[in-house]
Amino acid sequence: MEIDRAIKESSDRRLQTKYNNAVYVIQRAFALYEFEQVAFSFNGGKDSTVLLHLLRAGYYLHKEKINYSNGNQPDCMLKCPIRTIYFECPCAFPEINSFTYETAAAYDLQLEIMRSDFKSGLESLLKEKPIKAIFLGTRIGDPNAVGQEQFSPSSTGWPPFMRVNPILDWSYRDVWAFILTCKVKYCSLYDQGYTSIGSIYDTVPNALLSTADSSSTKENFKPAYMLSDGRLERAGRAKKISSKCESTHVLSNGMDNTGAHRSSFLTASIIAVGDEILFGTAEDQIGATLCQKLYATGWQVAHIAVVQNDVDSVAEEVEQRKSRDDIVFLFGGLGPLHSDVSVAGVAKAFGVCLAPDEEFEESLRHLIGDHCTGDHNELALLPEGITELLHHETLPVPLIETAQVISKLRMDFPDIYIGCHRKSRAGPLIISFVGKNKIRVELAAEKLSRRFHAGAFCEFSCD
């Protein structure tokens, strides 16, 4: 299959890791649901174009596995006749519509065109032909991505289905690396300087790609893949004007510098994120130490809270404290694992998106070196527009090598809670398995141990 072959022949290790993880999610979805029970939401943009070809590769590999197990010779499976939903909007670019129809014809997509809003169209569509899962090209920097995982049930008030997000952790440059490596066709607007495409009313070419020539009255643009800073992907999209309160919060990190302090003391809140603390299997030692240090420097700690590893729980606590105290300290739940939701919670509390921060990512590359592959990019996702990096040579980046293994293990054992924590900065990583079925817990622990070399675990116990 040409997509799979192109990636395997590539020297881009990061892209290979991203591809393998995305295809794993797709194959997992095909194993969980009948092919007729899944659909693909396609909008002609770069992200859904990438997802289309990942679906083709995942479908091919899934069918190949079935054919081999049955003793049959697999065919090329270059096409993927998946049920495809396209919401055609009257304010869409003509180029997007043309590209969508041409692509659907080229790959035998079973295109179903909706001409109403997304929610209403989906409701009527699912009444006619029930769907259990929909593949979406959502990336972590998208406005609706906060709190989502690779498998996320639809939101309250929406028709029930599973949202499958194979490229959730992909960055802007990951998308273009895939498109250019695999040499797949994409909408022509991207060659005209458009880097993020919405409607004809709110989208213009990205000014950062302008190649203005004083001798010409016509402004030309470099193609989208030439944008060096992926954080500026939406620079060509018109932004909604926020209310005066919202805009002040975003620009000032939620700190109100316009008035005097409520008292002579500066007040602080401390939020610990960790299911292990709530389970009683670990103690919060950082909070007490932080209280001592703050008090010694003239601060008054007004509030300490422990919340579970849940985006909404973190967001709610941060939302309450950021308007009451001068500073909020938050620790725990930071990293690339499924349970590391603190950053997403902070982003949700401030009403902003998570987006790859390339300065932070470059710092991680210097720290991690040759081991920096696709998964580690998740550590560089920060709340967009409100984050300032503070560099410190002694700050470590934990839980990196186990992230991919544990994320996949969690998909295989959805009935078991899998958590990670350290008792100290330099201490060993503790991986917890909690479940009602002891046999399943032991099976999950055994599968994890097989993924590492002998002696990797200094202690093993199962209560």
JSON list of C-alpha atoms in Angstrom, two decimals, residues 284-437:
[
{"chain": "A", "resi": 284, "resn": "ASP", "atom": "CA", "xyz": [0.79, 14.93, 48.89]},
{"chain": "A", "resi": 285, "resn": "GLN", "atom": "CA", "xyz": [4.20, 16.02, 50.13]},
{"chain": "A", "resi": 286, "resn": "ILE", "atom": "CA", "xyz": [4.68, 18.88, 47.65]},
{"chain": "A", "resi": 287, "resn": "GLY", "atom": "CA", "xyz": [1.75, 20.92, 48.96]},
{"chain": "A", "resi": 288, "resn": "ALA", "atom": "CA", "xyz": [3.09, 21.08, 52.51]},
{"chain": "A", "resi": 289, "resn": "THR", "atom": "CA", "xyz": [6.57, 22.05, 51.34]},
{"chain": "A", "resi": 290, "resn": "LEU", "atom": "CA", "xyz": [5.14, 24.73, 49.07]},
{"chain": "A", "resi": 291, "resn": "CYS", "atom": "CA", "xyz": [3.09, 26.18, 51.96]},
{"chain": "A", "resi": 292, "resn": "GLN", "atom": "CA", "xyz": [6.23, 26.50, 54.08]},
{"chain": "A", "resi": 293, "resn": "LYS", "atom": "CA", "xyz": [8.18, 28.24, 51.34]},
{"chain": "A", "resi": 294, "resn": "LEU", "atom": "CA", "xyz": [5.35, 30.63, 50.49]},
{"chain": "A", "resi": 295, "resn": "TYR", "atom": "CA", "xyz": [4.78, 31.59, 54.11]},
{"chain": "A", "resi": 296, "resn": "ALA", "atom": "CA", "xyz": [8.52, 32.17, 54.59]},
{"chain": "A", "resi": 297, "resn": "THR", "atom": "CA", "xyz": [8.52, 34.67, 51.71]},
{"chain": "A", "resi": 298, "resn": "GLY", "atom": "CA", "xyz": [5.49, 36.64, 52.88]},
{"chain": "A", "resi": 299, "resn": "TRP", "atom": "CA", "xyz": [2.65, 34.91, 51.01]},
{"chain": "A", "resi": 300, "resn": "GLN", "atom": "CA", "xyz": [-0.56, 33.66, 52.56]},
{"chain": "A", "resi": 301, "resn": "VAL", "atom": "CA", "xyz": [-1.92, 30.32, 51.31]},
{"chain": "A", "resi": 302, "resn": "ALA", "atom": "CA", "xyz": [-5.68, 30.74, 51.20]},
{"chain": "A", "resi": 303, "resn": "HIS", "atom": "CA", "xyz": [-6.70, 27.39, 49.75]},
{"chain": "A", "resi": 304, "resn": "ILE", "atom": "CA", "xyz": [-5.38, 23.88, 49.06]},
{"chain": "A", "resi": 305, "resn": "ALA", "atom": "CA", "xyz": [-7.32, 21.38, 46.95]},
{"chain": "A", "resi": 306, "resn": "VAL", "atom": "CA", "xyz": [-6.82, 17.91, 45.51]},
{"chain": "A", "resi": 307, "resn": "VAL", "atom": "CA", "xyz": [-8.73, 17.09, 42.33]},
{"chain": "A", "resi": 308, "resn": "GLN", "atom": "CA", "xyz": [-8.98, 13.96, 40.22]},
{"chain": "A", "resi": 309, "resn": "ASN", "atom": "CA", "xyz": [-7.30, 13.45, 36.85]},
{"chain": "A", "resi": 310, "resn": "ASP", "atom": "CA", "xyz": [-10.17, 14.95, 34.91]},
{"chain": "A", "resi": 311, "resn": "VAL", "atom": "CA", "xyz": [-10.12, 17.98, 32.61]},
{"chain": "A", "resi": 312, "resn": "ASP", "atom": "CA", "xyz": [-13.40, 19.42, 33.90]},
{"chain": "A", "resi": 313, "resn": "SER", "atom": "CA", "xyz": [-12.36, 19.00, 37.54]},
{"chain": "A", "resi": 314, "resn": "VAL", "atom": "CA", "xyz": [-9.08, 20.83, 36.94]},
{"chain": "A", "resi": 315, "resn": "ALA", "atom": "CA", "xyz": [-10.79, 23.56, 34.90]},
{"chain": "A", "resi": 316, "resn": "GLU", "atom": "CA", "xyz": [-13.47, 24.15, 37.55]},
{"chain": "A", "resi": 317, "resn": "GLU", "atom": "CA", "xyz": [-10.93, 24.47, 40.37]},
{"chain": "A", "resi": 318, "resn": "VAL", "atom": "CA", "xyz": [-8.63, 26.79, 38.38]},
{"chain": "A", "resi": 319, "resn": "GLU", "atom": "CA", "xyz": [-11.62, 28.89, 37.30]},
{"chain": "A", "resi": 320, "resn": "GLN", "atom": "CA", "xyz": [-12.67, 29.41, 40.92]},
{"chain": "A", "resi": 321, "resn": "ARG", "atom": "CA", "xyz": [-9.22, 30.27, 42.26]},
{"chain": "A", "resi": 322, "resn": "LYS", "atom": "CA", "xyz": [-7.78, 32.44, 39.48]},
{"chain": "A", "resi": 323, "resn": "SER", "atom": "CA", "xyz": [-10.27, 35.22, 40.22]},
{"chain": "A", "resi": 324, "resn": "ARG", "atom": "CA", "xyz": [-9.77, 35.09, 44.00]},
{"chain": "A", "resi": 325, "resn": "ASP", "atom": "CA", "xyz": [-6.03, 34.78, 44.56]},
{"chain": "A", "resi": 326, "resn": "ASP", "atom": "CA", "xyz": [-2.92, 36.54, 43.32]},
{"chain": "A", "resi": 327, "resn": "ILE", "atom": "CA", "xyz": [-1.29, 33.32, 42.13]},
{"chain": "A", "resi": 328, "resn": "VAL", "atom": "CA", "xyz": [-2.33, 29.70, 41.69]},
{"chain": "A", "resi": 329, "resn": "PHE", "atom": "CA", "xyz": [0.15, 26.83, 41.90]},
{"chain": "A", "resi": 330, "resn": "LEU", "atom": "CA", "xyz": [-0.84, 23.59, 40.18]},
{"chain": "A", "resi": 331, "resn": "PHE", "atom": "CA", "xyz": [1.13, 20.35, 40.19]},
{"chain": "A", "resi": 332, "resn": "GLY", "atom": "CA", "xyz": [0.51, 16.76, 39.09]},
{"chain": "A", "resi": 333, "resn": "GLY", "atom": "CA", "xyz": [-1.07, 15.51, 35.88]},
{"chain": "A", "resi": 334, "resn": "LEU", "atom": "CA", "xyz": [1.63, 17.07, 33.71]},
{"chain": "A", "resi": 335, "resn": "GLY", "atom": "CA", "xyz": [3.11, 15.00, 30.88]},
{"chain": "A", "resi": 336, "resn": "PRO", "atom": "CA", "xyz": [2.15, 12.96, 27.80]},
{"chain": "A", "resi": 337, "resn": "LEU", "atom": "CA", "xyz": [0.07, 10.24, 29.47]},
{"chain": "A", "resi": 338, "resn": "HIS", "atom": "CA", "xyz": [-3.69, 9.83, 29.18]},
{"chain": "A", "resi": 339, "resn": "SER", "atom": "CA", "xyz": [-4.09, 10.90, 32.81]},
{"chain": "A", "resi": 340, "resn": "ASP", "atom": "CA", "xyz": [-2.04, 14.07, 32.39]},
{"chain": "A", "resi": 341, "resn": "VAL", "atom": "CA", "xyz": [-4.88, 16.54, 32.01]},
{"chain": "A", "resi": 342, "resn": "SER", "atom": "CA", "xyz": [-3.66, 19.57, 33.97]},
{"chain": "A", "resi": 343, "resn": "VAL", "atom": "CA", "xyz": [-2.59, 21.68, 30.98]},
{"chain": "A", "resi": 344, "resn": "ALA", "atom": "CA", "xyz": [-5.85, 20.98, 29.16]},
{"chain": "A", "resi": 345, "resn": "GLY", "atom": "CA", "xyz": [-7.76, 21.91, 32.31]},
{"chain": "A", "resi": 346, "resn": "VAL", "atom": "CA", "xyz": [-5.94, 25.23, 32.59]},
{"chain": "A", "resi": 347, "resn": "ALA", "atom": "CA", "xyz": [-6.63, 25.97, 28.92]},
{"chain": "A", "resi": 348, "resn": "LYS", "atom": "CA", "xyz": [-10.32, 25.25, 29.41]},
{"chain": "A", "resi": 349, "resn": "ALA", "atom": "CA", "xyz": [-10.46, 27.48, 32.50]},
{"chain": "A", "resi": 350, "resn": "PHE", "atom": "CA", "xyz": [-9.09, 30.40, 30.47]},
{"chain": "A", "resi": 351, "resn": "GLY", "atom": "CA", "xyz": [-11.20, 29.62, 27.40]},
{"chain": "A", "resi": 352, "resn": "VAL", "atom": "CA", "xyz": [-8.26, 29.05, 25.06]},
{"chain": "A", "resi": 353, "resn": "CYS", "atom": "CA", "xyz": [-6.98, 26.13, 22.98]},
{"chain": "A", "resi": 354, "resn": "LEU", "atom": "CA", "xyz": [-4.01, 23.88, 23.45]},
{"chain": "A", "resi": 355, "resn": "ALA", "atom": "CA", "xyz": [-1.46, 24.31, 20.70]},
{"chain": "A", "resi": 356, "resn": "PRO", "atom": "CA", "xyz": [2.09, 23.04, 20.07]},
{"chain": "A", "resi": 357, "resn": "ASP", "atom": "CA", "xyz": [4.62, 25.55, 21.39]},
{"chain": "A", "resi": 358, "resn": "GLU", "atom": "CA", "xyz": [7.65, 25.25, 19.15]},
{"chain": "A", "resi": 359, "resn": "GLU", "atom": "CA", "xyz": [9.97, 27.04, 21.59]},
{"chain": "A", "resi": 360, "resn": "PHE", "atom": "CA", "xyz": [9.12, 24.49, 24.26]},
{"chain": "A", "resi": 361, "resn": "GLU", "atom": "CA", "xyz": [9.38, 21.65, 21.78]},
{"chain": "A", "resi": 362, "resn": "GLU", "atom": "CA", "xyz": [12.87, 22.78, 20.79]},
{"chain": "A", "resi": 363, "resn": "SER", "atom": "CA", "xyz": [13.85, 22.84, 24.46]},
{"chain": "A", "resi": 364, "resn": "LEU", "atom": "CA", "xyz": [12.57, 19.28, 24.81]},
{"chain": "A", "resi": 365, "resn": "ARG", "atom": "CA", "xyz": [14.59, 18.20, 21.80]},
{"chain": "A", "resi": 366, "resn": "HIS", "atom": "CA", "xyz": [17.77, 19.52, 23.42]},
{"chain": "A", "resi": 367, "resn": "LEU", "atom": "CA", "xyz": [16.87, 17.75, 26.66]},
{"chain": "A", "resi": 368, "resn": "ILE", "atom": "CA", "xyz": [15.77, 14.41, 25.22]},
{"chain": "A", "resi": 369, "resn": "GLY", "atom": "CA", "xyz": [18.13, 14.26, 22.22]},
{"chain": "A", "resi": 370, "resn": "ASP", "atom": "CA", "xyz": [17.79, 11.34, 19.81]},
{"chain": "A", "resi": 371, "resn": "HIS", "atom": "CA", "xyz": [14.92, 9.89, 21.83]},
{"chain": "A", "resi": 372, "resn": "CYS", "atom": "CA", "xyz": [12.62, 12.75, 20.86]},
{"chain": "A", "resi": 373, "resn": "THR", "atom": "CA", "xyz": [10.01, 11.11, 18.65]},
{"chain": "A", "resi": 374, "resn": "GLY", "atom": "CA", "xyz": [6.40, 11.92, 17.90]},
{"chain": "A", "resi": 375, "resn": "ASP", "atom": "CA", "xyz": [4.94, 11.09, 21.30]},
{"chain": "A", "resi": 376, "resn": "HIS", "atom": "CA", "xyz": [7.07, 13.63, 23.10]},
{"chain": "A", "resi": 377, "resn": "ASN", "atom": "CA", "xyz": [5.46, 16.47, 21.17]},
{"chain": "A", "resi": 378, "resn": "GLU", "atom": "CA", "xyz": [2.48, 16.12, 23.52]},
{"chain": "A", "resi": 379, "resn": "LEU", "atom": "CA", "xyz": [4.61, 17.65, 26.27]},
{"chain": "A", "resi": 380, "resn": "ALA", "atom": "CA", "xyz": [4.93, 20.80, 24.16]},
{"chain": "A", "resi": 381, "resn": "LEU", "atom": "CA", "xyz": [1.19, 21.47, 24.01]},
{"chain": "A", "resi": 382, "resn": "LEU", "atom": "CA", "xyz": [0.47, 24.62, 25.99]},
{"chain": "A", "resi": 383, "resn": "PRO", "atom": "CA", "xyz": [-2.50, 26.97, 26.48]},
{"chain": "A", "resi": 384, "resn": "GLU", "atom": "CA", "xyz": [-2.45, 29.20, 23.44]},
{"chain": "A", "resi": 385, "resn": "GLY", "atom": "CA", "xyz": [-1.72, 32.89, 24.00]},
{"chain": "A", "resi": 386, "resn": "ILE", "atom": "CA", "xyz": [-1.41, 32.86, 27.81]},
{"chain": "A", "resi": 387, "resn": "THR", "atom": "CA", "xyz": [1.75, 30.83, 28.41]},
{"chain": "A", "resi": 388, "resn": "GLU", "atom": "CA", "xyz": [5.21, 32.15, 29.17]},
{"chain": "A", "resi": 389, "resn": "LEU", "atom": "CA", "xyz": [8.02, 29.60, 29.40]},
{"chain": "A", "resi": 390, "resn": "LEU", "atom": "CA", "xyz": [10.35, 29.77, 32.37]},
{"chain": "A", "resi": 391, "resn": "HIS", "atom": "CA", "xyz": [13.58, 27.84, 31.79]},
{"chain": "A", "resi": 392, "resn": "HIS", "atom": "CA", "xyz": [15.39, 26.10, 34.62]},
{"chain": "A", "resi": 393, "resn": "GLU", "atom": "CA", "xyz": [18.26, 23.70, 34.12]},
{"chain": "A", "resi": 394, "resn": "THR", "atom": "CA", "xyz": [17.28, 21.37, 36.97]},
{"chain": "A", "resi": 395, "resn": "LEU", "atom": "CA", "xyz": [13.65, 20.78, 35.94]},
{"chain": "A", "resi": 396, "resn": "PRO", "atom": "CA", "xyz": [13.25, 17.23, 34.57]},
{"chain": "A", "resi": 397, "resn": "VAL", "atom": "CA", "xyz": [10.66, 15.94, 32.11]},
{"chain": "A", "resi": 398, "resn": "PRO", "atom": "CA", "xyz": [9.18, 12.73, 33.61]},
{"chain": "A", "resi": 399, "resn": "LEU", "atom": "CA", "xyz": [7.20, 9.80, 32.25]},
{"chain": "A", "resi": 400, "resn": "ILE", "atom": "CA", "xyz": [8.43, 10.00, 28.67]},
{"chain": "A", "resi": 401, "resn": "GLU", "atom": "CA", "xyz": [9.49, 6.49, 27.76]},
{"chain": "A", "resi": 402, "resn": "THR", "atom": "CA", "xyz": [6.38, 4.86, 29.23]},
{"chain": "A", "resi": 403, "resn": "ALA", "atom": "CA", "xyz": [3.84, 7.18, 27.59]},
{"chain": "A", "resi": 404, "resn": "GLN", "atom": "CA", "xyz": [3.23, 5.30, 24.35]},
{"chain": "A", "resi": 405, "resn": "VAL", "atom": "CA", "xyz": [3.11, 1.88, 26.03]},
{"chain": "A", "resi": 406, "resn": "ILE", "atom": "CA", "xyz": [0.64, 2.95, 28.72]},
{"chain": "A", "resi": 407, "resn": "SER", "atom": "CA", "xyz": [-1.59, 4.83, 26.29]},
{"chain": "A", "resi": 408, "resn": "LYS", "atom": "CA", "xyz": [-1.97, 1.71, 24.15]},
{"chain": "A", "resi": 409, "resn": "LEU", "atom": "CA", "xyz": [-2.41, -0.49, 27.21]},
{"chain": "A", "resi": 410, "resn": "ARG", "atom": "CA", "xyz": [-5.27, 1.72, 28.36]},
{"chain": "A", "resi": 411, "resn": "MET", "atom": "CA", "xyz": [-7.07, 1.12, 25.06]},
{"chain": "A", "resi": 412, "resn": "ASP", "atom": "CA", "xyz": [-6.71, -2.64, 25.52]},
{"chain": "A", "resi": 413, "resn": "PHE", "atom": "CA", "xyz": [-7.95, -2.49, 29.13]},
{"chain": "A", "resi": 414, "resn": "PRO", "atom": "CA", "xyz": [-10.63, 0.24, 29.26]},
{"chain": "A", "resi": 415, "resn": "ASP", "atom": "CA", "xyz": [-12.13, -1.33, 32.40]},
{"chain": "A", "resi": 416, "resn": "ILE", "atom": "CA", "xyz": [-8.97, -0.73, 34.44]},
{"chain": "A", "resi": 417, "resn": "TYR", "atom": "CA", "xyz": [-7.67, 2.55, 35.84]},
{"chain": "A", "resi": 418, "resn": "ILE", "atom": "CA", "xyz": [-3.97, 2.95, 34.99]},
{"chain": "A", "resi": 419, "resn": "GLY", "atom": "CA", "xyz": [-2.15, 5.80, 36.74]},
{"chain": "A", "resi": 420, "resn": "CYS", "atom": "CA", "xyz": [1.44, 6.95, 37.17]},
{"chain": "A", "resi": 421, "resn": "HIS", "atom": "CA", "xyz": [3.20, 9.05, 39.78]},
{"chain": "A", "resi": 422, "resn": "ARG", "atom": "CA", "xyz": [6.52, 9.55, 41.52]},
{"chain": "A", "resi": 423, "resn": "LYS", "atom": "CA", "xyz": [7.05, 9.94, 45.28]},
{"chain": "A", "resi": 424, "resn": "SER", "atom": "CA", "xyz": [9.95, 12.28, 44.60]},
{"chain": "A", "resi": 425, "resn": "ARG", "atom": "CA", "xyz": [11.54, 14.02, 41.63]},
{"chain": "A", "resi": 426, "resn": "ALA", "atom": "CA", "xyz": [14.35, 11.48, 41.39]},
{"chain": "A", "resi": 427, "resn": "GLY", "atom": "CA", "xyz": [12.35, 8.50, 42.63]},
{"chain": "A", "resi": 428, "resn": "PRO", "atom": "CA", "xyz": [11.14, 5.55, 40.56]},
{"chain": "A", "resi": 429, "resn": "LEU", "atom": "CA", "xyz": [8.01, 5.71, 38.45]},
{"chain": "A", "resi": 430, "resn": "ILE", "atom": "CA", "xyz": [5.09, 3.98, 40.15]},
{"chain": "A", "resi": 431, "resn": "ILE", "atom": "CA", "xyz": [2.41, 2.54, 37.87]},
{"chain": "A", "resi": 432, "resn": "SER", "atom": "CA", "xyz": [-0.93, 1.71, 39.50]},
{"chain": "A", "resi": 433, "resn": "PHE", "atom": "CA", "xyz": [-3.61, -0.67, 38.22]},
{"chain": "A", "resi": 434, "resn": "VAL", "atom": "CA", "xyz": [-7.05, -0.46, 39.80]},
{"chain": "A", "resi": 435, "resn": "GLY", "atom": "CA", "xyz": [-9.96, -2.65, 38.73]},
{"chain": "A", "resi": 436, "resn": "LYS", "atom": "CA", "xyz": [-12.74, -4.86, 40.03]},
{"chain": "A", "resi": 437, "resn": "ASN", "atom": "CA", "xyz": [-11.56, -7.95, 38.14]}
]
